[in-house]
Coordinates of C-alpha atoms (C1' of nucleotides) in Angstrom, one line a residue:
Chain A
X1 CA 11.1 26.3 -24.0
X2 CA 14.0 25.4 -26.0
X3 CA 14.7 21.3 -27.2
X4 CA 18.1 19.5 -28.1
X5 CA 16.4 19.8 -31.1
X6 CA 16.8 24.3 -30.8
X7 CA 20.4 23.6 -29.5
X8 CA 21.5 21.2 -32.2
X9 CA 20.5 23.5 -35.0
X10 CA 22.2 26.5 -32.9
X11 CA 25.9 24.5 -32.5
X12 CA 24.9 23.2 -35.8
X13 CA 25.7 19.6 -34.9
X14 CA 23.5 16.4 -34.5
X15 CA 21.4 16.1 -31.4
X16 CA 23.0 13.0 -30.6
X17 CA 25.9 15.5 -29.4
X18 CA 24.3 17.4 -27.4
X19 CA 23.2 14.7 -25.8
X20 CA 26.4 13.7 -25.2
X21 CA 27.2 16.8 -23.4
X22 CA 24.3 17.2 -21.7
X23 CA 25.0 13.5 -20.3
X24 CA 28.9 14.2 -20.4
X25 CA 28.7 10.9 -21.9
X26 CA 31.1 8.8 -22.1
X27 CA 32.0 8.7 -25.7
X28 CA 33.8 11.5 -25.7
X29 CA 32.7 15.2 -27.4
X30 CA 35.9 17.1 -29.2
X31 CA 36.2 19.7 -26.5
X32 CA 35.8 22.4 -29.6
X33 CA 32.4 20.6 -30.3
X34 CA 31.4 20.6 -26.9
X35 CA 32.2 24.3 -26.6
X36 CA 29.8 25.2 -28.9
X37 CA 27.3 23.3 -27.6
X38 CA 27.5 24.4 -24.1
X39 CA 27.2 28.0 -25.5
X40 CA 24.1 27.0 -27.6
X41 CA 22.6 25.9 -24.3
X42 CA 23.3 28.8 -22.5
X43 CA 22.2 31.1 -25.0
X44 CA 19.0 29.2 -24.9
X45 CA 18.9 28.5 -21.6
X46 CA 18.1 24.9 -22.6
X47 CA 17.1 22.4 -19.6
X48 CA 16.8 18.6 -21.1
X49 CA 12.9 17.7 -21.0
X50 CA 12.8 15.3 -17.8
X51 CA 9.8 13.5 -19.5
X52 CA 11.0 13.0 -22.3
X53 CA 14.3 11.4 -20.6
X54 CA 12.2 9.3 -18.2
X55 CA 9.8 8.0 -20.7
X56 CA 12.7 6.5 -22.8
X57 CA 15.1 5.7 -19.9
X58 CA 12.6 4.2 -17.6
X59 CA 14.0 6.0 -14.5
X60 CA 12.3 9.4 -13.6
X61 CA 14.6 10.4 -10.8
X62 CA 11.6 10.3 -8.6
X63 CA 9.9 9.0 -5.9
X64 CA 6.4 9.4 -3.9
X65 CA 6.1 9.4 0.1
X66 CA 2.8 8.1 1.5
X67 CA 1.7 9.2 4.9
X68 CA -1.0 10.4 7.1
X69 CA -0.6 13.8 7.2
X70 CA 2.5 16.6 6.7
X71 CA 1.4 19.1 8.9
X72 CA 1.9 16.5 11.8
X73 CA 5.3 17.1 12.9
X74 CA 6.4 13.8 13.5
X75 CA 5.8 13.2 9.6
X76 CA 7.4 16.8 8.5
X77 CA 11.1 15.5 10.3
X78 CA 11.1 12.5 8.6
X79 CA 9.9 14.1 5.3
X80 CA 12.5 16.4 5.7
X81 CA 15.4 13.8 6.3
X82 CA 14.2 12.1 3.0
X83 CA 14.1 14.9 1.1
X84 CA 17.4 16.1 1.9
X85 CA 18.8 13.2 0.8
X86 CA 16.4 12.9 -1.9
X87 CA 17.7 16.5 -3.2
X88 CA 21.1 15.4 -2.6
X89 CA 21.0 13.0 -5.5
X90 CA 18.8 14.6 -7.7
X91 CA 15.8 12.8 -6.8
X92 CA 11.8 14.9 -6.8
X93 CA 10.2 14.1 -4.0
X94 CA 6.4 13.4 -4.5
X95 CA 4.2 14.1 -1.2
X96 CA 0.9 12.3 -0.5
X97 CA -1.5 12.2 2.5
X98 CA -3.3 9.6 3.6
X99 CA -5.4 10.6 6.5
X100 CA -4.7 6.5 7.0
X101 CA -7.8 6.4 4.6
X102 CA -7.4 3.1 2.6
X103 CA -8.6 4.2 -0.1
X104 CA -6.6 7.5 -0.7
X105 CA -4.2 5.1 0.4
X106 CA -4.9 2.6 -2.6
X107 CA -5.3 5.9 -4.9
X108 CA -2.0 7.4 -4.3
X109 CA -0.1 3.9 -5.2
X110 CA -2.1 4.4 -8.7
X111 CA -1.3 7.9 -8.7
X112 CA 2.7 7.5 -8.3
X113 CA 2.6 4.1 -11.1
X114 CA 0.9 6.6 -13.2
X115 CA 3.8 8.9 -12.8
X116 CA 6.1 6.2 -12.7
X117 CA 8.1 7.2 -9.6
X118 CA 11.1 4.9 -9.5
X119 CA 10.5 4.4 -5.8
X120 CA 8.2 4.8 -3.1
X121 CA 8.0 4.7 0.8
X122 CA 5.3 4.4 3.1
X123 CA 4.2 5.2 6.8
X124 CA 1.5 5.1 9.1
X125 CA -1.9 3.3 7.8
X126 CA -2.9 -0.3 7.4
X127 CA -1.3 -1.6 4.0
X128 CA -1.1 -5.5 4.4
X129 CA -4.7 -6.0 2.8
X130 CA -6.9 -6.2 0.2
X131 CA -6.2 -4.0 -3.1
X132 CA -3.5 -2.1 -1.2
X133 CA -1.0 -4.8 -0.7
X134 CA -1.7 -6.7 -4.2
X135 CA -0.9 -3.0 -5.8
X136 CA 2.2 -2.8 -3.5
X137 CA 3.6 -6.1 -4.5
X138 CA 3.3 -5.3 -8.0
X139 CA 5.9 -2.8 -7.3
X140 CA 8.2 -5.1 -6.0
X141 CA 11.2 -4.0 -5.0
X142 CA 10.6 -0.4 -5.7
X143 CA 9.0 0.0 -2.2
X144 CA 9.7 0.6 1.5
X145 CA 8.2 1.0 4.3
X146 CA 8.9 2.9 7.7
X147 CA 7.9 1.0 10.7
X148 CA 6.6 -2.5 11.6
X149 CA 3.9 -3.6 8.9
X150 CA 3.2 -7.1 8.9
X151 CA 4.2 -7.4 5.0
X152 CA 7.7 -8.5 4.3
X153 CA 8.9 -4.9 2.6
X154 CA 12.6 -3.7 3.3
X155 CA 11.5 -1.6 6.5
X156 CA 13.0 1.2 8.6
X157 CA 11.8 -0.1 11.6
X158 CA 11.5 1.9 15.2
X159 CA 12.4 0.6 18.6
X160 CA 9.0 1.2 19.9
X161 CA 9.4 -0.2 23.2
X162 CA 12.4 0.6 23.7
X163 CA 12.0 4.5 23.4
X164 CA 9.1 4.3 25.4
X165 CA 10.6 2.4 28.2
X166 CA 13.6 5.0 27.9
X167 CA 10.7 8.2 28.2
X168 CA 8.8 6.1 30.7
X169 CA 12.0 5.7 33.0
X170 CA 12.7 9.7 32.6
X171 CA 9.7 10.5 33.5
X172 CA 9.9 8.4 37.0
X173 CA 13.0 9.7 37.5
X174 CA 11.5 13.6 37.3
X175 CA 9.4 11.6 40.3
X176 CA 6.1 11.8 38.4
X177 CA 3.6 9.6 40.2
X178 CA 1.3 9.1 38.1
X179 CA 2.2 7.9 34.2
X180 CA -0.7 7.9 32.0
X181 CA -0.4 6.0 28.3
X182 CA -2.3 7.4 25.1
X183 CA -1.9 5.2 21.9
X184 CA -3.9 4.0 18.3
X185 CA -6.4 1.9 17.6
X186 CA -6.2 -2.5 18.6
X187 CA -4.3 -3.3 15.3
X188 CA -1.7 -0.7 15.6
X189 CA 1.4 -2.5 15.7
X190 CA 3.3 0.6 17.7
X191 CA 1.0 1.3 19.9
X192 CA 1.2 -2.4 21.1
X193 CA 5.0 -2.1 21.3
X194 CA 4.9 1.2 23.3
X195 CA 2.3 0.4 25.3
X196 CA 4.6 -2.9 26.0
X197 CA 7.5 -0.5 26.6
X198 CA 5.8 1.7 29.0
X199 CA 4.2 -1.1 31.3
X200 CA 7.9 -2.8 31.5
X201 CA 9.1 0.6 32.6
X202 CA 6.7 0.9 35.2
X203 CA 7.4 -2.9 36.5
X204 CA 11.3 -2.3 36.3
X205 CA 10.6 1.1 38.6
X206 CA 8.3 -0.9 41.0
X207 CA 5.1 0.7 39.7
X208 CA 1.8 -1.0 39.2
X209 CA -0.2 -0.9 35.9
X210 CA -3.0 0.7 36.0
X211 CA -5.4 0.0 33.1
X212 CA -7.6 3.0 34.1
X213 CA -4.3 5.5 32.8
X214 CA -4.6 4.0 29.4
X215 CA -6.5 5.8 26.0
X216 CA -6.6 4.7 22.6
X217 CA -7.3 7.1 20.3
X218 CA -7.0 7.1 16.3
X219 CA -3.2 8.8 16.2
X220 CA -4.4 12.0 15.2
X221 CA -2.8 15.7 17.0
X222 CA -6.1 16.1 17.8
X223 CA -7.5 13.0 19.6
X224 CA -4.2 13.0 21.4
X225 CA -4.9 16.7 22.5
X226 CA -8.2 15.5 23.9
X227 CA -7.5 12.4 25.5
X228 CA -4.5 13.7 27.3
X229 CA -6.7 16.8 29.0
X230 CA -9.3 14.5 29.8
X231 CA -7.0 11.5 31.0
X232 CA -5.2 14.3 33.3
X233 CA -8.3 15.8 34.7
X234 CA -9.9 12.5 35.5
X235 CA -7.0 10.8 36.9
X236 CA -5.1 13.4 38.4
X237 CA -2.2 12.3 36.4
X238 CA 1.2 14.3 36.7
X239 CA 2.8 13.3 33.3
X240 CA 1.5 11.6 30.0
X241 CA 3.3 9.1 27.5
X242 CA 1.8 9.6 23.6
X243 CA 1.9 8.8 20.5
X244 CA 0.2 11.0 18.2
Chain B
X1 CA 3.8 -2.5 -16.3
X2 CA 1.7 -3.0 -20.0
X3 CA 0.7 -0.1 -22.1
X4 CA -1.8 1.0 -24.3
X5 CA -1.0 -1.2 -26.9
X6 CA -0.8 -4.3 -24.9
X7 CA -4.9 -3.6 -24.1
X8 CA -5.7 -2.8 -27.7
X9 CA -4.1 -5.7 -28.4
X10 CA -6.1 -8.0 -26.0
X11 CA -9.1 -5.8 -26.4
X12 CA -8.7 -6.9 -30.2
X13 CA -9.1 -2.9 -30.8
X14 CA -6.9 -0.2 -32.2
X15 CA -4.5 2.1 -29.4
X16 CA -6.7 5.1 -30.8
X17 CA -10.0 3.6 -29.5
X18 CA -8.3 2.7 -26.0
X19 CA -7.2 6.2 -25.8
X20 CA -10.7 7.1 -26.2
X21 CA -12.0 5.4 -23.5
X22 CA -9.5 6.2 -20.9
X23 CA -10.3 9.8 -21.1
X24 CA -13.7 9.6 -21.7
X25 CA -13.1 11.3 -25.0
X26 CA -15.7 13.3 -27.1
X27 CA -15.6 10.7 -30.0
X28 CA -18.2 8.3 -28.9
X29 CA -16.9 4.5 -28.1
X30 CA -19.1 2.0 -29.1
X31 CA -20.7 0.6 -25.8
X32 CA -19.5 -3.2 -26.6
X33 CA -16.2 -1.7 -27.5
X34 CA -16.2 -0.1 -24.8
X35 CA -16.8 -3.0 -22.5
X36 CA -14.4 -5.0 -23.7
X37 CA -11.7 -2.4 -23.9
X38 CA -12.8 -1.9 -20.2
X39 CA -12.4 -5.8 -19.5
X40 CA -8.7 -5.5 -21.0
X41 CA -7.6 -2.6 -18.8
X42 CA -8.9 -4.6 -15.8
X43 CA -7.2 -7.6 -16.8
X44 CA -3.9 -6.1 -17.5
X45 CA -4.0 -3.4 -14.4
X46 CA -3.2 -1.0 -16.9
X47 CA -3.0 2.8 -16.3
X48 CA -1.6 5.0 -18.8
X49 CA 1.9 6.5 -18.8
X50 CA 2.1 10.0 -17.2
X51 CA 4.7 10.4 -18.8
X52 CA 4.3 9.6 -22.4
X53 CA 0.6 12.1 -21.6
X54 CA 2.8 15.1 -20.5
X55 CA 5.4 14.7 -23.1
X56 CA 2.6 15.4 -25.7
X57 CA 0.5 17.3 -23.9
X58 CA 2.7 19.8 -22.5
X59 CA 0.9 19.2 -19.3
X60 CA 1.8 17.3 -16.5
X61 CA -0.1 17.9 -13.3
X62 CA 2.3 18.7 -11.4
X63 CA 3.1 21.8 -8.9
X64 CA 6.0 22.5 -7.3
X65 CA 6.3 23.5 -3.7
X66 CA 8.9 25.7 -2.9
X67 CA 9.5 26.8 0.6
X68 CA 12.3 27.1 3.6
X69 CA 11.6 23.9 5.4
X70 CA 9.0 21.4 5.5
X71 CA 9.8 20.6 9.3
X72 CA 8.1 24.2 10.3
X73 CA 5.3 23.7 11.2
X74 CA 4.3 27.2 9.6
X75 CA 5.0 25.9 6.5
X76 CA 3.8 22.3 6.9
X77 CA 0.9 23.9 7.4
X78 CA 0.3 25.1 4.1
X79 CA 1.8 22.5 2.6
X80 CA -1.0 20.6 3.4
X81 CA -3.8 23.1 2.5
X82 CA -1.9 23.4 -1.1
X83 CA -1.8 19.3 -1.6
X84 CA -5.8 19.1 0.0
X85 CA -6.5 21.4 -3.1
X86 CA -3.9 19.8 -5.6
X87 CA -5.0 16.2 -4.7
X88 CA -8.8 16.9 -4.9
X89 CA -8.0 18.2 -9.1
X90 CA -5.3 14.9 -9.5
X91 CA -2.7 17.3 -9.3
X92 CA 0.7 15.9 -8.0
X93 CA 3.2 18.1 -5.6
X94 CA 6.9 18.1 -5.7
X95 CA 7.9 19.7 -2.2
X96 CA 11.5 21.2 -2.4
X97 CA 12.8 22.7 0.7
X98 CA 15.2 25.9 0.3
X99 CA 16.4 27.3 3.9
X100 CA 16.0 30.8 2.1
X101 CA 19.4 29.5 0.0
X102 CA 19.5 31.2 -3.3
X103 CA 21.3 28.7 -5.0
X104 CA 19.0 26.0 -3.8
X105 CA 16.3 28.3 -4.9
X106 CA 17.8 28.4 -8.5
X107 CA 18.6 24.9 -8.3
X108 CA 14.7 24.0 -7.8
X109 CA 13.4 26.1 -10.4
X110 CA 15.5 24.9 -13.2
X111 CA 14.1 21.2 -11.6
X112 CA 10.8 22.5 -11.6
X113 CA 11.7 23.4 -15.2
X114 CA 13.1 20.1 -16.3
X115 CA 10.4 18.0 -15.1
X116 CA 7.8 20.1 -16.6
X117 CA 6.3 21.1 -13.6
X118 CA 2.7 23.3 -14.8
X119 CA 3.2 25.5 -11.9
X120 CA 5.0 26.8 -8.9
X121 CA 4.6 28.1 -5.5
X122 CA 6.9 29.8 -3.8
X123 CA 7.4 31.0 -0.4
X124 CA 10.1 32.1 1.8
X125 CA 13.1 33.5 0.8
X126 CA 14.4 36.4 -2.0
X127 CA 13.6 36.0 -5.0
X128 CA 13.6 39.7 -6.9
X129 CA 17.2 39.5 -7.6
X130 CA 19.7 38.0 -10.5
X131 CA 18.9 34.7 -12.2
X132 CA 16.2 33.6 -9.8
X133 CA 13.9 36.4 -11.1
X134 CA 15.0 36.2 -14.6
X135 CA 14.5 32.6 -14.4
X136 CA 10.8 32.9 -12.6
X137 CA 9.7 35.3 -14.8
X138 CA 10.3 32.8 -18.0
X139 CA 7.7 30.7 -16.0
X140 CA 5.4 34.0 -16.6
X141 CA 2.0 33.0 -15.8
X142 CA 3.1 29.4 -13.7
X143 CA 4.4 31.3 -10.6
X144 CA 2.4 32.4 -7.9
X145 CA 4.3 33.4 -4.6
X146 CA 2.9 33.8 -1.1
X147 CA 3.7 36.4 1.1
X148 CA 4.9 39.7 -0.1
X149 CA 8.0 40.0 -2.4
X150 CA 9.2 42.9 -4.6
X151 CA 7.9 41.1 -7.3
X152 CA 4.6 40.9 -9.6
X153 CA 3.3 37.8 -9.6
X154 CA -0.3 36.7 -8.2
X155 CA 0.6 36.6 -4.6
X156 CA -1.2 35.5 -1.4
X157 CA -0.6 38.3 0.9
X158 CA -0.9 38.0 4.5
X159 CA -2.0 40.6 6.7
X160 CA 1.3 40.7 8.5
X161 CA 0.7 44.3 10.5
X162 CA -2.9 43.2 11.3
X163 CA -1.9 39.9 13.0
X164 CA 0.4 41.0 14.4
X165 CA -1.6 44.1 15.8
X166 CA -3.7 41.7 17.1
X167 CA -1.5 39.3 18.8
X168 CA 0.1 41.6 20.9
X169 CA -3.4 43.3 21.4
X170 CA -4.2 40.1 23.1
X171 CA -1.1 40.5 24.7
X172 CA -1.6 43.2 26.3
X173 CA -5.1 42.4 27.5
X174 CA -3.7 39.4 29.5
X175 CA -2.2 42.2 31.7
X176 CA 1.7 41.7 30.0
X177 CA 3.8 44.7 30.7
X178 CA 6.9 43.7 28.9
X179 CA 6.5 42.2 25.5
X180 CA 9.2 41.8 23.1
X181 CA 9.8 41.5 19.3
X182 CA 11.8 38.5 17.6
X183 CA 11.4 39.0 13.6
X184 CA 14.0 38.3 10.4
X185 CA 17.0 40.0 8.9
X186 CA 16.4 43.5 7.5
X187 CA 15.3 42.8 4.2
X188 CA 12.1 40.5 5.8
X189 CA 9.5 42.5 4.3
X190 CA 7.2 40.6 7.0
X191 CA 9.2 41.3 9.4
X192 CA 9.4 44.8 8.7
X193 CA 5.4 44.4 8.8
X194 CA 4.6 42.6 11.5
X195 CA 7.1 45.3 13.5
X196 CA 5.0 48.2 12.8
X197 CA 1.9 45.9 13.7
X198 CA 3.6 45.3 17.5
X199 CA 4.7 49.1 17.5
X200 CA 0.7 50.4 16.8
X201 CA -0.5 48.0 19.1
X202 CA 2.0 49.5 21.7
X203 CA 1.2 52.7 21.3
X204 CA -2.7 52.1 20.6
X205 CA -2.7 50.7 24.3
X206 CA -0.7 53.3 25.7
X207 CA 3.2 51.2 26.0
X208 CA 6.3 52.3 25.4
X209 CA 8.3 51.8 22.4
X210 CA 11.8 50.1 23.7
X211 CA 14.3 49.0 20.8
X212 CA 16.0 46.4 23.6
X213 CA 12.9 44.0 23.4
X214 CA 13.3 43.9 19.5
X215 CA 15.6 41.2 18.1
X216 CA 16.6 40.2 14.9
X217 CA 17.3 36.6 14.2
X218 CA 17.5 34.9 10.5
X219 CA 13.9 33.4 10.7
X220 CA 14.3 29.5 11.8
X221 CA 12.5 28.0 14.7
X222 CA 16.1 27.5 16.4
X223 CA 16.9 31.0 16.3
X224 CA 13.7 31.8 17.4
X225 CA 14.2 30.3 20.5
X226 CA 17.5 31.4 21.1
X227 CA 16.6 34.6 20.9
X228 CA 13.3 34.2 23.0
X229 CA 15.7 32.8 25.7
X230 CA 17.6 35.5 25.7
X231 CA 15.6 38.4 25.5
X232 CA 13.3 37.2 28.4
X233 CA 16.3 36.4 30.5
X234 CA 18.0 40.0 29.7
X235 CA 14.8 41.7 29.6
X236 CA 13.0 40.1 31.9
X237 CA 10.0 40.0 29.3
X238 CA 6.7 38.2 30.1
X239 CA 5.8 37.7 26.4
X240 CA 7.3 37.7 23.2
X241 CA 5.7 38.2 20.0
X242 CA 7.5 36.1 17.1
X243 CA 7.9 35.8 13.4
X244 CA 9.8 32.1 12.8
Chain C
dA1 C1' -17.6 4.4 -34.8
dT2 C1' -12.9 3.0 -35.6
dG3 C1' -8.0 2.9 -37.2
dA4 C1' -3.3 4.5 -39.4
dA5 C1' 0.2 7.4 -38.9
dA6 C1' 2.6 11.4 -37.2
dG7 C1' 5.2 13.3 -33.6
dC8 C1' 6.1 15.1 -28.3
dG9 C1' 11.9 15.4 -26.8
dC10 C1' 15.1 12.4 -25.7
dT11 C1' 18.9 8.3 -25.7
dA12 C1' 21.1 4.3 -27.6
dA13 C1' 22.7 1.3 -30.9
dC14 C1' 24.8 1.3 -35.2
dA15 C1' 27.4 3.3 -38.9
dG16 C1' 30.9 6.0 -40.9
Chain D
dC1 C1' 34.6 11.9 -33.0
dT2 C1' 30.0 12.6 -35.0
dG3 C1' 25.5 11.6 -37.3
dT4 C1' 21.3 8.6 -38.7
dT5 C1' 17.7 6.1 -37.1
dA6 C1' 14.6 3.7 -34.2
dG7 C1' 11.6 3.8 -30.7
dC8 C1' 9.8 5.0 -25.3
dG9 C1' 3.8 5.4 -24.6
dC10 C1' 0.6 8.3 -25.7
dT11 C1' -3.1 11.7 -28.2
dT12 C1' -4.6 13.6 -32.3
dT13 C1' -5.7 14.8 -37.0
dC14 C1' -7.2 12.7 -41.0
dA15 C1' -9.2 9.0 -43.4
dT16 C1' -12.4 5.2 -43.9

DNA sequence: ATGAAAGCGCTAACAG
DNA sequence: CTGTTAGCGCTTTCAT
């Protein structure tokens, strides 16, 4: 691997120069100069260290995502959307998974200060406690979070009730009878506003509420997988509302 | 963010002995050093600069991950296997997604380059042709590939004609008459596999070969279903075996 | 057992 | 328009 240093000595002028070019600064470069230059890179195939450039600039063009887990789709499409735009301008994406574990959780938020990701965005898990949200605020403004999170971070929030009034409502207009509910764990924040969203649904369609159609499982594929067959065996149920 | 020399400096010791204790160096610390160099870090929240460590280390922990799209599940999928792996070594993952795009390809790999990346993975997608080879094989021994792909690096290799043998074995067994084929573009060397896979099982079980249940698409989960919807409509198929 | 100093590759004043 | 120099934060000889 080539430096400036290689490419300097190559074009035979100061690295400061190539710099220049390789910024396309704006001092400007004699376009003679720069000519030479540019070939001195390409004949070395010369890349500018990122490191190097980060450590001096303190920007690294990068930032981490925090989540559960990747292989859940609901996280892959909004991975994706980030990383396109991520890509876009030039930013790395760094990917983490959680499992909602607090302390990978906690390790991860090390892991990316360590790296010094300029930014980095956060979804699904408990972060308003303990060593978590102390670690978080150190980072000030370099962190958002996606959903409702009872910490004051800029936030892409979700209309949870109101998408699952909207799927509750489709479903009772495909004339399923019986609506079952699955959802998270007591202190998830979505759950509560879906589960909101899917009893107001019910009421507006002249349905009763009944408590015996609702699950709580830990948001996982899997525990939704299961509660759903077992919800619709026990209960006869025609159609399910979930939120894995 | 303090550094290393903001904890020597409250530690009352030099940078060189706080370097020693954050990694557990060889050099023996003095236990009371130690402790107080410990104390300081605490204190201060300190953790060292990734950056400024892979700048002179030529090693940054850091993989890159380079694949069609994150938002398949097939890939999701071993996305997460690689980062299970990566995370439990301290190892971070860039994810770049390439929709089998040579330039994005290229584009990646001179990122991967720049930021120093210790090694990449790459599946999905051609990569045996014009700069994208030349360029992987300057990475010599930091590229591994999965899947098969006119090229030698250390390769994962899946058992493409076995699976899909085996799927359409199954097939079969559940009594379907008409199964059909959806793979990639010509050049997919699984596709190419897993088509001689669905033809031995075919013939194995006694079926027909017929070239109208075999459709081509260009390997996204869109296509695939397009195609699927098609061919069972035209055909009148009760199973399709598919590569997406 | 501890420290001083060199240097990884790069950008940004500051000169000329 | 171009070059010299001083670091960014860290590890590593080489002394002490």
């Amino acid at each position: 691997m080539s430096t400036i240093v290689d490419v300097a000595h190559k074009a035979k002028v100061s690295i400061t120069t190539v710099s220049r070019v390789t910024n396309s600064s704006p001092h400007k470069v004699n376009p003679t100069t720069r000519a030479k230059v540019i070939k001195a890179i390409k004949e070395l195939d010369y890349r500018p260290n990122a490191l190097a450039k980060g450590l001096l600039m303190k920007r690294t063009m990068t930032v981490g995502i925090i989540i559960p887990d990747i292989s859940n789709p609901y996280y892959a499409e909004i991975v994706r959307g980030i990383q396109d735009k991520a890509d876009e301008h030039g930013y790395a994406v760094i990917l983490l998974n959680t499992e909602r574990n607090p302390d990978r959780i906690l390790k991860h938020i090390y892991f990316l200060r360590e790296k010094a990701a300029d930014g980095i965005i956060f979804s699904g898990g408990v972060i308003h406690e303990g060593k978590i949200i102390s670690s978080l605020k150190e980072l000030r403004d370099r962190v958002i979070v996606i959903g409702q999170h009872r910490v004051d971070f800029p936030a892409v929030v979700i209309d949870n009730a109101g998408g699952a009034t909207e799927a509750v409502r489709y479903l009772v207009e495909l004339n399923h009878q019986r609506i079952g509910f699955i959802g998270g764990p007591d202190h998830s924040l979505s759950t509560k506003e879906r589960l909101s969203g899917y009893r107001s649904a019910l009421t507006q369609k002249g349905y009763p509420y009944d408590r015996g159609f609702v699950r709580k499982g830990d948001l996982t594929p899997v525990s939704g997988y299961l509660l759903a067959k077992d919800l619709i065996r026990k209960e006869r149920l025609t159609a399910v509302f979930l939120r894995e």
